[in-house]
Amino acid sequence: AQSVTQLGSHVSVSEGALVLLRCNYSSSVPPYLFWYVQYPNQGLQLLLKYTSAATLVKGINGFEAEFKKSETSFHLTKPSAHMSDAAEYFCAVSPFYNQGGKLIFGQGTELSVKP
Amino acid sequence: ETGVTQTPRHLVMGMTNKKSLKCEQHLGHNAMYWYKQSAKKPLELMFVYNFKEQTENNSVPSRFSPECPNSSHLFLHLHTLQPEDSALYLCASSQAETSTGELFFGEGSRLTVL
């Protein structure tokens, strides 16, 4: 069975500091992996996705994530945090090659950015 | 029109009421989904529709009744709900044939059951 674990339900950084949100997955087949962001009172928006091409994936708003098969990880990073990055971030895995939409989500990590 | 639109954005109902949530997608997708988002819990997949046919019901209580009249519209009919059903209900859509699983979400309907 597939699963996703996000380490840390809440992360706080200072503006301009590195953002690192951790995600580890479990999958019996090569996975597709996603990071979504949810701003207050909004739905989820796709930040980036890994679909077995380049292991370093760049997304919107300066975020990127690296797929590391040996560590079963897909951590999300941003070199310099901005106040507007404060939101909840969800890592997700797609357990099927040919069936879209059945994403397994992590429990989410709330990112706070201090001035 | 934005990609996936949900109405109402907020709903308060008593346990004996009957109400419906509506979702409409303008992306030309052929698969639609209902997710439940409760505080401190991962997102829970409730229902999946592919080409208007329900392909998944994730052990959802019968007080939640989905309806998908066409590939662009999805409803969630609610009746005799419980306070623990209070949550954010998210609708999403995708192309059923895609192999990547990418979902496009609406902004959600915040439900409060009194």
Coordinates of N, CA and C in Angstrom, one line a residue:
Chain A
A1 N 0.8 -1.2 0.0 CA 0.0 0.0 0.0 C 0.9 1.2 0.0
Q2 N 0.3 2.3 -0.6 CA 1.1 3.5 -0.6 C 0.7 4.4 0.6
S3 N 1.7 5.2 1.0 CA 1.5 6.1 2.1 C 2.4 7.3 2.0
V4 N 2.1 8.4 2.7 CA 2.9 9.6 2.7 C 3.0 10.0 4.1
T5 N 4.2 10.4 4.5 CA 4.5 11.0 5.9 C 5.2 12.3 5.7
Q6 N 4.6 13.3 6.3 CA 5.2 14.6 6.3 C 5.7 14.8 7.8
L7 N 7.0 15.1 7.9 CA 7.6 15.3 9.2 C 7.5 16.7 9.6
G8 N 6.7 16.8 10.7 CA 6.5 18.2 11.3 C 5.2 18.7 10.8
S9 N 4.2 18.9 11.7 CA 2.9 19.5 11.3 C 3.0 21.0 11.3
H10 N 4.0 21.5 11.8 CA 4.2 23.0 11.8 C 5.7 23.3 11.7
V11 N 6.0 24.2 10.7 CA 7.4 24.7 10.6 C 7.3 26.2 10.6
S12 N 8.3 26.8 11.3 CA 8.3 28.3 11.3 C 9.7 28.7 10.9
V13 N 9.8 29.7 10.0 CA 11.0 30.2 9.5 C 11.0 31.7 9.5
S14 N 12.1 32.4 9.4 CA 12.2 33.8 9.3 C 12.1 34.2 7.8
E15 N 11.6 35.3 7.6 CA 11.6 35.8 6.2 C 13.1 35.9 5.7
G16 N 13.3 35.3 4.5 CA 14.6 35.3 3.9 C 15.4 34.0 4.2
A17 N 14.9 33.2 5.1 CA 15.5 31.9 5.5 C 15.1 30.8 4.5
L18 N 15.9 29.7 4.6 CA 15.6 28.6 3.8 C 14.3 27.9 4.3
V19 N 13.5 27.4 3.4 CA 12.3 26.6 3.7 C 12.6 25.2 3.3
L20 N 12.4 24.3 4.3 CA 12.6 22.8 4.0 C 11.4 22.1 4.7
L21 N 10.6 21.5 3.8 CA 9.4 20.8 4.3 C 9.7 19.3 3.8
R22 N 9.6 18.4 4.8 CA 10.0 17.0 4.6 C 8.8 16.1 4.2
C23 N 9.0 15.2 3.3 CA 8.0 14.3 2.9 C 8.7 12.9 2.5
N24 N 8.2 11.9 3.2 CA 8.7 10.5 2.8 C 7.5 9.7 2.4
Y25 N 7.7 8.9 1.4 CA 6.6 8.1 0.9 C 6.9 6.6 1.0
S26 N 5.9 5.8 0.8 CA 6.0 4.4 0.7 C 5.2 4.0 -0.5
S27 N 5.9 3.2 -1.4 CA 5.1 2.8 -2.6 C 5.8 1.5 -3.1
S28 N 5.0 0.6 -3.5 CA 5.5 -0.7 -4.0 C 5.8 -0.6 -5.5
V29 N 5.4 0.5 -6.2 CA 5.7 0.7 -7.6 C 6.3 2.1 -7.7
P30 N 7.0 2.4 -8.7 CA 7.6 3.8 -8.9 C 6.4 4.8 -8.8
P31 N 6.5 5.8 -7.9 CA 5.4 6.7 -7.7 C 5.4 7.9 -8.5
Y32 N 4.3 8.6 -8.6 CA 4.2 10.0 -9.0 C 4.0 10.8 -7.7
L33 N 4.7 11.9 -7.6 CA 4.7 12.6 -6.3 C 4.3 14.1 -6.6
F34 N 3.6 14.7 -5.6 CA 3.1 16.0 -5.8 C 3.3 16.8 -4.5
W35 N 3.4 18.1 -4.7 CA 3.3 19.0 -3.6 C 2.2 20.0 -3.9
Y36 N 1.2 20.2 -3.0 CA 0.2 21.1 -3.1 C 0.3 22.2 -2.0
V37 N -0.2 23.4 -2.3 CA -0.3 24.4 -1.3 C -1.7 24.8 -1.1
Q38 N -2.1 25.1 0.2 CA -3.4 25.6 0.5 C -3.3 26.9 1.3
Y39 N -3.7 28.0 0.8 CA -3.8 29.2 1.5 C -5.1 29.3 2.3
P40 N -5.2 30.1 3.3 CA -6.4 30.1 4.2 C -7.6 30.3 3.4
N41 N -8.6 29.5 3.7 CA -9.9 29.6 3.1 C -9.9 29.4 1.5
Q42 N -9.0 28.6 1.1 CA -8.9 28.3 -0.3 C -8.7 26.8 -0.5
G43 N -8.8 26.4 -1.8 CA -8.6 25.0 -2.1 C -7.1 24.7 -2.3
L44 N -6.8 23.6 -2.8 CA -5.4 23.2 -3.0 C -4.9 23.5 -4.4
Q45 N -3.7 24.0 -4.4 CA -3.1 24.4 -5.7 C -1.8 23.7 -5.9
L46 N -1.6 23.1 -7.1 CA -0.4 22.3 -7.4 C 0.8 23.2 -7.4
L47 N 1.8 22.9 -6.6 CA 3.1 23.6 -6.6 C 4.0 23.0 -7.6
L48 N 4.1 21.6 -7.6 CA 5.0 20.9 -8.5 C 4.7 19.4 -8.5
K49 N 5.3 18.7 -9.5 CA 5.0 17.3 -9.5 C 6.2 16.5 -10.1
Y50 N 6.4 15.3 -9.6 CA 7.5 14.4 -10.1 C 6.8 13.3 -10.9
T51 N 7.2 13.1 -12.1 CA 6.5 12.1 -12.9 C 7.6 11.2 -13.6
S52 N 8.7 11.0 -13.0 CA 9.7 10.0 -13.4 C 10.6 10.6 -14.5
A53 N 10.6 11.9 -14.7 CA 11.6 12.5 -15.6 C 12.8 13.0 -14.7
A54 N 13.1 14.3 -14.7 CA 14.2 14.8 -13.9 C 13.9 14.6 -12.4
T55 N 14.9 14.3 -11.6 CA 14.6 14.1 -10.2 C 14.5 15.4 -9.4
L56 N 15.1 16.5 -10.0 CA 14.9 17.8 -9.4 C 13.8 18.5 -10.1
V57 N 12.8 18.8 -9.4 CA 11.6 19.4 -10.0 C 11.4 20.8 -9.6
K58 N 11.2 21.7 -10.5 CA 11.0 23.1 -10.1 C 9.5 23.4 -10.3
G59 N 9.0 24.2 -9.3 CA 7.6 24.5 -9.3 C 7.4 26.0 -9.4
I60 N 6.2 26.4 -9.0 CA 5.8 27.8 -9.0 C 6.3 28.5 -7.7
N61 N 6.4 29.8 -7.7 CA 6.8 30.6 -6.6 C 8.2 30.3 -6.0
G62 N 9.1 29.8 -6.8 CA 10.4 29.5 -6.4 C 10.7 28.3 -5.6
F63 N 9.7 27.4 -5.5 CA 9.8 26.1 -4.8 C 10.4 25.1 -5.8
E64 N 11.1 24.1 -5.2 CA 11.6 23.0 -5.9 C 11.6 21.8 -4.9
A65 N 11.7 20.6 -5.5 CA 11.7 19.4 -4.7 C 12.6 18.4 -5.5
E66 N 13.2 17.5 -4.7 CA 14.1 16.5 -5.3 C 13.6 15.1 -4.9
F67 N 13.5 14.3 -5.9 CA 13.1 12.9 -5.7 C 14.3 12.1 -5.4
K68 N 14.4 11.4 -4.2 CA 15.5 10.6 -3.9 C 15.0 9.2 -3.6
K69 N 15.1 8.3 -4.6 CA 14.6 7.0 -4.4 C 15.2 6.2 -3.3
S70 N 16.5 6.4 -3.1 CA 17.2 5.6 -2.0 C 16.7 6.0 -0.6
E71 N 16.2 7.2 -0.5 CA 15.8 7.7 0.8 C 14.2 7.7 0.8
T72 N 13.6 7.3 -0.2 CA 12.1 7.4 -0.4 C 11.6 8.8 0.1
S73 N 12.3 9.8 -0.4 CA 11.9 11.2 0.0 C 11.6 12.1 -1.1
F74 N 10.9 13.1 -0.8 CA 10.5 14.2 -1.8 C 10.4 15.5 -1.1
H75 N 11.4 16.0 -0.5 CA 11.4 17.2 0.3 C 11.2 18.4 -0.6
L76 N 10.5 19.4 0.0 CA 10.2 20.6 -0.7 C 11.1 21.7 -0.1
T77 N 11.7 22.5 -1.0 CA 12.6 23.6 -0.5 C 12.4 24.9 -1.3
K78 N 12.8 26.0 -0.6 CA 12.8 27.3 -1.2 C 13.9 28.0 -0.6
P79 N 14.8 28.6 -1.4 CA 16.0 29.2 -0.8 C 15.7 30.4 0.2
S80 N 14.7 31.2 -0.1 CA 14.5 32.4 0.7 C 13.0 32.5 0.9
A81 N 12.5 32.4 2.1 CA 11.1 32.5 2.4 C 10.6 33.9 2.3
H82 N 9.3 34.0 1.9 CA 8.6 35.2 1.8 C 7.4 35.2 2.6
M83 N 6.9 36.3 3.1 CA 5.7 36.3 4.0 C 4.5 35.6 3.3
S84 N 4.5 35.8 2.0 CA 3.3 35.2 1.2 C 3.4 33.7 1.1
D85 N 4.5 33.1 1.6 CA 4.6 31.6 1.5 C 3.9 31.0 2.7
A86 N 3.4 31.8 3.7 CA 2.7 31.2 4.8 C 1.4 30.5 4.3
A87 N 1.3 29.2 4.6 CA 0.2 28.4 4.1 C 0.4 27.0 4.6
E88 N -0.5 26.1 4.2 CA -0.4 24.7 4.5 C 0.1 24.0 3.2
Y89 N 1.0 23.1 3.4 CA 1.6 22.3 2.3 C 1.3 20.9 2.5
F90 N 0.9 20.2 1.3 CA 0.6 18.8 1.4 C 1.4 18.1 0.3
C91 N 2.0 17.0 0.8 CA 2.7 16.1 -0.1 C 1.7 15.0 -0.5
A92 N 1.8 14.5 -1.7 CA 0.8 13.4 -2.1 C 1.5 12.5 -3.1
V93 N 1.0 11.2 -3.1 CA 1.6 10.2 -4.0 C 0.4 9.6 -4.8
S94 N 0.7 9.3 -6.0 CA -0.3 8.7 -6.9 C 0.1 7.2 -7.0
P95 N -0.8 6.4 -6.5 CA -0.4 5.0 -6.4 C -0.6 4.2 -7.7
F96 N -1.2 4.7 -8.7 CA -1.4 4.0 -9.9 C -0.8 4.7 -11.1
Y97 N -0.3 3.9 -12.0 CA 0.3 4.4 -13.2 C -0.8 5.1 -14.1
N98 N -1.9 4.4 -14.3 CA -2.9 4.8 -15.3 C -4.2 5.2 -14.8
Q99 N -4.3 5.5 -13.5 CA -5.6 6.0 -13.0 C -5.4 7.3 -12.3
G100 N -5.8 8.3 -12.9 CA -5.6 9.6 -12.3 C -6.5 9.9 -11.1
G101 N -6.0 10.8 -10.2 CA -6.9 11.3 -9.2 C -6.9 10.6 -7.9
K102 N -6.4 9.4 -7.8 CA -6.5 8.7 -6.5 C -5.2 9.0 -5.7
L103 N -5.1 10.3 -5.4 CA -3.9 10.7 -4.6 C -4.1 10.3 -3.1
I104 N -2.9 9.9 -2.6 CA -2.8 9.7 -1.1 C -2.1 10.9 -0.6
F105 N -2.7 11.6 0.4 CA -2.2 12.8 0.9 C -1.5 12.6 2.2
G106 N -0.4 13.4 2.5 CA 0.1 13.5 3.8 C -0.8 14.3 4.7
Q107 N -0.4 14.4 6.0 CA -1.3 15.2 6.9 C -1.1 16.7 6.8
G108 N -0.2 17.1 6.1 CA 0.0 18.5 5.9 C 1.0 19.1 6.8
T109 N 1.7 20.2 6.4 CA 2.7 20.9 7.2 C 2.3 22.4 7.1
E110 N 2.0 23.0 8.2 CA 1.7 24.5 8.2 C 3.0 25.3 8.3
L111 N 3.2 26.1 7.3 CA 4.4 26.9 7.3 C 4.1 28.3 7.8
S112 N 4.8 28.8 8.8 CA 4.7 30.2 9.3 C 6.0 30.9 8.9
V113 N 5.8 32.2 8.5 CA 7.0 33.0 8.1 C 7.0 34.2 9.0
K114 N 8.1 34.4 9.8 CA 8.2 35.5 10.7 C 8.9 36.7 10.1
P115 N 8.5 37.9 10.3 CA 9.2 39.0 9.7 C 10.6 39.2 10.2
Chain B
E1 N -14.5 32.3 -16.3 CA -14.8 31.3 -15.3 C -13.5 30.6 -14.8
T2 N -13.4 30.5 -13.4 CA -12.3 29.8 -12.9 C -12.4 28.3 -13.1
G3 N -11.4 27.5 -12.9 CA -11.3 26.1 -13.3 C -12.4 25.3 -12.7
V4 N -12.4 25.3 -11.3 CA -13.3 24.5 -10.6 C -14.0 25.4 -9.6
T5 N -15.4 25.5 -9.7 CA -16.1 26.4 -8.8 C -17.0 25.6 -7.9
Q6 N -17.0 25.9 -6.6 CA -17.9 25.3 -5.7 C -18.8 26.2 -5.0
T7 N -20.1 25.8 -4.8 CA -21.1 26.6 -4.1 C -21.9 25.7 -3.2
P8 N -22.3 26.2 -2.1 CA -21.9 27.5 -1.5 C -20.5 27.4 -0.9
R9 N -19.9 28.5 -0.6 CA -18.6 28.5 0.1 C -18.7 28.2 1.6
H10 N -19.9 28.6 2.1 CA -20.1 28.3 3.6 C -21.6 27.8 3.7
L11 N -21.7 26.8 4.6 CA -23.1 26.3 4.8 C -23.2 25.9 6.3
V12 N -24.3 26.3 6.9 CA -24.6 25.9 8.3 C -25.9 25.2 8.2
M13 N -26.0 24.0 8.8 CA -27.2 23.3 8.8 C -27.4 22.5 10.1
G14 N -28.7 22.3 10.4 CA -29.0 21.4 11.5 C -29.0 20.0 11.1
M15 N -29.0 19.1 12.1 CA -28.9 17.7 11.8 C -30.1 17.1 11.0
T16 N -31.2 17.8 11.0 CA -32.4 17.3 10.3 C -32.6 17.9 8.9
N17 N -31.7 18.9 8.6 CA -31.8 19.5 7.3 C -31.4 18.7 6.1
K18 N -31.8 19.1 4.9 CA -31.3 18.5 3.7 C -30.7 19.7 2.9
K19 N -29.5 19.5 2.5 CA -28.9 20.6 1.6 C -28.0 19.9 0.6
S20 N -27.5 20.7 -0.4 CA -26.6 20.1 -1.4 C -25.5 21.0 -1.6
L21 N -24.3 20.4 -1.9 CA -23.1 21.1 -2.4 C -23.0 20.9 -3.9
K22 N -22.6 22.0 -4.5 CA -22.5 21.9 -6.0 C -21.0 22.2 -6.4
C23 N -20.6 21.5 -7.5 CA -19.3 21.7 -8.0 C -19.4 21.7 -9.6
E24 N -18.7 22.7 -10.2 CA -18.7 22.8 -11.6 C -17.3 23.0 -12.1
Q25 N -16.9 22.2 -13.1 CA -15.5 22.4 -13.7 C -15.6 22.9 -15.1
H26 N -14.7 23.8 -15.5 CA -14.7 24.4 -16.8 C -13.4 24.1 -17.5
L27 N -12.8 22.9 -17.2 CA -11.5 22.5 -17.7 C -11.6 21.4 -18.7
G28 N -12.8 21.0 -19.1 CA -12.9 19.9 -20.0 C -12.5 18.5 -19.5
H29 N -12.4 18.4 -18.2 CA -12.1 17.1 -17.6 C -13.2 16.1 -17.6
N30 N -12.9 14.9 -17.4 CA -13.9 13.8 -17.4 C -14.0 13.0 -16.1
A31 N -13.2 13.4 -15.1 CA -13.3 12.8 -13.8 C -13.4 13.8 -12.8
M32 N -14.3 13.5 -11.8 CA -14.5 14.5 -10.7 C -14.5 13.7 -9.4
Y33 N -14.2 14.5 -8.3 CA -13.9 13.8 -7.0 C -14.5 14.7 -5.9
W34 N -14.9 14.0 -4.8 CA -15.2 14.7 -3.5 C -14.2 14.3 -2.5
Y35 N -13.6 15.3 -1.8 CA -12.7 15.0 -0.7 C -13.2 15.7 0.5
K36 N -12.9 15.1 1.7 CA -13.3 15.7 2.9 C -12.0 16.1 3.7
Q37 N -12.0 17.4 4.1 CA -10.8 17.9 4.9 C -11.3 18.3 6.3
S38 N -10.9 17.5 7.3 CA -11.2 17.8 8.7 C -9.9 18.3 9.3
A39 N -10.1 19.1 10.4 CA -9.0 19.6 11.1 C -8.1 18.5 11.6
K40 N -6.8 18.7 11.4 CA -5.8 17.7 12.0 C -5.8 16.4 11.4
K41 N -6.5 16.2 10.2 CA -6.6 14.9 9.5 C -6.1 15.1 8.1
P42 N -5.6 14.0 7.5 CA -5.3 14.1 6.1 C -6.6 14.1 5.2
L43 N -6.4 14.6 4.0 CA -7.6 14.7 3.1 C -8.1 13.2 2.9
E44 N -9.4 13.1 2.9 CA -10.0 11.8 2.7 C -10.8 11.8 1.4
L45 N -10.4 10.9 0.6 CA -11.2 10.7 -0.7 C -12.5 10.1 -0.4
M46 N -13.6 10.7 -0.9 CA -15.0 10.2 -0.6 C -15.5 9.5 -1.8
F47 N -15.6 10.2 -2.9 CA -16.2 9.6 -4.2 C -15.4 10.0 -5.4
V48 N -15.4 9.1 -6.4 CA -14.8 9.3 -7.7 C -15.8 9.0 -8.8
Y49 N -15.9 9.9 -9.7 CA -16.7 9.7 -10.9 C -15.8 9.8 -12.2
N50 N -15.9 8.8 -13.0 CA -15.2 8.8 -14.3 C -16.3 8.8 -15.4
F51 N -16.3 9.7 -16.3 CA -17.3 9.8 -17.4 C -18.7 9.6 -16.8
K52 N -19.0 10.3 -15.7 CA -20.3 10.3 -15.1 C -20.6 9.1 -14.3
E53 N -19.8 8.1 -14.3 CA -20.1 6.9 -13.6 C -19.3 6.8 -12.3
Q54 N -19.9 6.5 -11.2 CA -19.2 6.4 -9.9 C -18.3 5.2 -9.9
T55 N -17.0 5.4 -9.7 CA -16.0 4.3 -9.7 C -15.4 4.1 -8.4
E56 N -15.7 4.9 -7.4 CA -15.2 4.7 -6.1 C -16.1 5.3 -5.0
N57 N -16.4 4.6 -4.0 CA -17.1 5.1 -2.8 C -16.3 4.6 -1.7
N58 N -15.6 5.5 -1.0 CA -14.6 5.1 0.0 C -15.3 4.9 1.4
S59 N -16.3 4.0 1.4 CA -17.0 3.7 2.7 C -17.6 4.9 3.3
V60 N -18.2 5.7 2.5 CA -18.8 6.9 3.0 C -20.2 6.6 3.5
P61 N -20.6 7.2 4.6 CA -22.0 6.9 5.1 C -23.0 7.4 4.1
S62 N -24.2 6.7 4.2 CA -25.2 7.0 3.2 C -25.9 8.3 3.4
R63 N -25.6 9.0 4.5 CA -26.2 10.4 4.6 C -25.5 11.3 3.7
F64 N -24.4 10.9 3.0 CA -23.8 11.7 1.9 C -24.2 10.9 0.6
S65 N -24.8 11.7 -0.3 CA -25.3 11.1 -1.6 C -24.7 11.9 -2.7
P66 N -23.8 11.3 -3.5 CA -23.3 12.1 -4.7 C -24.2 11.9 -5.9
E67 N -24.0 12.9 -6.8 CA -24.7 12.9 -8.1 C -23.9 13.6 -9.1
C68 N -23.7 12.9 -10.3 CA -22.9 13.5 -11.3 C -23.7 13.4 -12.6
P69 N -24.5 14.5 -12.9 CA -25.4 14.4 -14.1 C -24.6 14.5 -15.4
N70 N -23.5 15.1 -15.4 CA -22.6 15.2 -16.6 C -21.2 15.4 -16.2
S71 N -20.3 15.4 -17.1 CA -18.8 15.4 -16.8 C -18.4 16.7 -16.2
S72 N -19.3 17.8 -16.3 CA -18.9 19.1 -15.7 C -19.5 19.4 -14.4
H73 N -20.4 18.7 -13.9 CA -21.1 19.0 -12.7 C -21.1 17.8 -11.7
L74 N -21.0 18.2 -10.5 CA -21.0 17.2 -9.4 C -21.7 17.8 -8.2
F75 N -22.5 17.0 -7.6 CA -23.3 17.4 -6.4 C -23.0 16.5 -5.2
L76 N -23.1 17.0 -4.1 CA -23.1 16.2 -2.9 C -24.3 16.5 -2.0
H77 N -25.3 15.6 -2.0 CA -26.5 15.8 -1.3 C -26.3 15.4 0.2
L78 N -26.8 16.2 1.1 CA -26.5 16.0 2.5 C -27.9 15.9 3.3
H79 N -28.0 14.9 4.1 CA -29.2 14.8 4.9 C -28.9 14.0 6.2
T80 N -29.5 14.5 7.3 CA -29.4 14.0 8.6 C -27.9 13.8 9.0
L81 N -27.2 14.9 8.8 CA -25.8 14.8 9.1 C -25.5 14.9 10.6
Q82 N -24.3 14.6 11.0 CA -23.9 14.6 12.4 C -22.8 15.8 12.6
P83 N -22.7 16.3 13.8 CA -21.7 17.3 14.1 C -20.3 17.0 13.6
E84 N -20.0 15.7 13.6 CA -18.6 15.3 13.2 C -18.4 15.4 11.7
D85 N -19.5 15.6 11.0 CA -19.4 15.8 9.5 C -19.0 17.2 9.2
S86 N -18.9 18.1 10.2 CA -18.4 19.5 9.9 C -17.0 19.4 9.4
A87 N -16.8 20.0 8.2 CA -15.5 19.9 7.6 C -15.5 20.8 6.4
L88 N -14.3 20.9 5.7 CA -14.2 21.5 4.4 C -14.4 20.4 3.3
Y89 N -15.3 20.6 2.4 CA -15.5 19.6 1.4 C -15.0 20.2 0.1
L90 N -14.0 19.4 -0.5 CA -13.3 19.9 -1.6 C -13.7 19.0 -2.8
C91 N -14.0 19.7 -3.9 CA -14.2 19.1 -5.2 C -13.0 19.2 -6.0
A92 N -12.7 18.2 -6.8 CA -11.6 18.2 -7.7 C -11.9 17.6 -9.1
S93 N -11.1 17.9 -10.1 CA -11.3 17.3 -11.4 C -10.0 16.9 -12.0
S94 N -10.0 16.0 -13.0 CA -8.8 15.6 -13.7 C -9.2 15.0 -15.0
Q95 N -8.2 14.7 -15.9 CA -8.4 13.9 -17.1 C -8.3 12.5 -16.7
A96 N -9.3 11.7 -16.9 CA -9.3 10.3 -16.4 C -8.2 9.5 -17.0
E97 N -7.8 9.8 -18.3 CA -6.8 9.0 -18.9 C -5.3 9.4 -18.5
T98 N -5.2 10.5 -17.8 CA -3.8 10.9 -17.5 C -3.2 9.9 -16.6
S99 N -1.9 9.7 -16.7 CA -1.2 8.7 -15.9 C -0.5 9.4 -14.7
T100 N -0.6 10.7 -14.6 CA 0.1 11.3 -13.5 C -0.8 11.5 -12.3
G101 N -2.1 11.6 -12.4 CA -2.9 11.8 -11.2 C -3.1 13.2 -10.8
E102 N -2.7 14.2 -11.6 CA -2.8 15.6 -11.1 C -4.3 16.0 -11.0
L103 N -4.6 16.6 -9.9 CA -5.9 17.1 -9.6 C -6.0 18.6 -9.6
F104 N -7.1 19.1 -10.0 CA -7.4 20.5 -9.9 C -8.6 20.7 -8.9
F105 N -8.3 21.5 -7.9 CA -9.3 21.6 -6.8 C -10.1 22.9 -6.9
G106 N -11.3 22.9 -6.4 CA -12.1 24.1 -6.1 C -11.7 24.7 -4.8
E107 N -12.3 25.7 -4.4 CA -12.0 26.4 -3.1 C -12.6 25.8 -1.9
G108 N -13.5 24.9 -2.1 CA -14.1 24.2 -1.0 C -15.4 24.8 -0.5
S109 N -16.2 24.0 0.1 CA -17.4 24.4 0.8 C -17.3 24.1 2.3
R110 N -17.3 25.1 3.1 CA -17.1 24.9 4.6 C -18.4 24.6 5.2
L111 N -18.6 23.4 5.7 CA -19.9 22.9 6.3 C -19.8 22.9 7.8
T112 N -20.8 23.4 8.4 CA -20.9 23.4 9.9 C -22.2 22.7 10.2
V113 N -22.2 21.6 10.9 CA -23.4 20.9 11.3 C -23.7 21.2 12.8
L114 N -24.8 21.8 13.1 CA -25.1 22.1 14.5 C -25.9 21.0 15.2

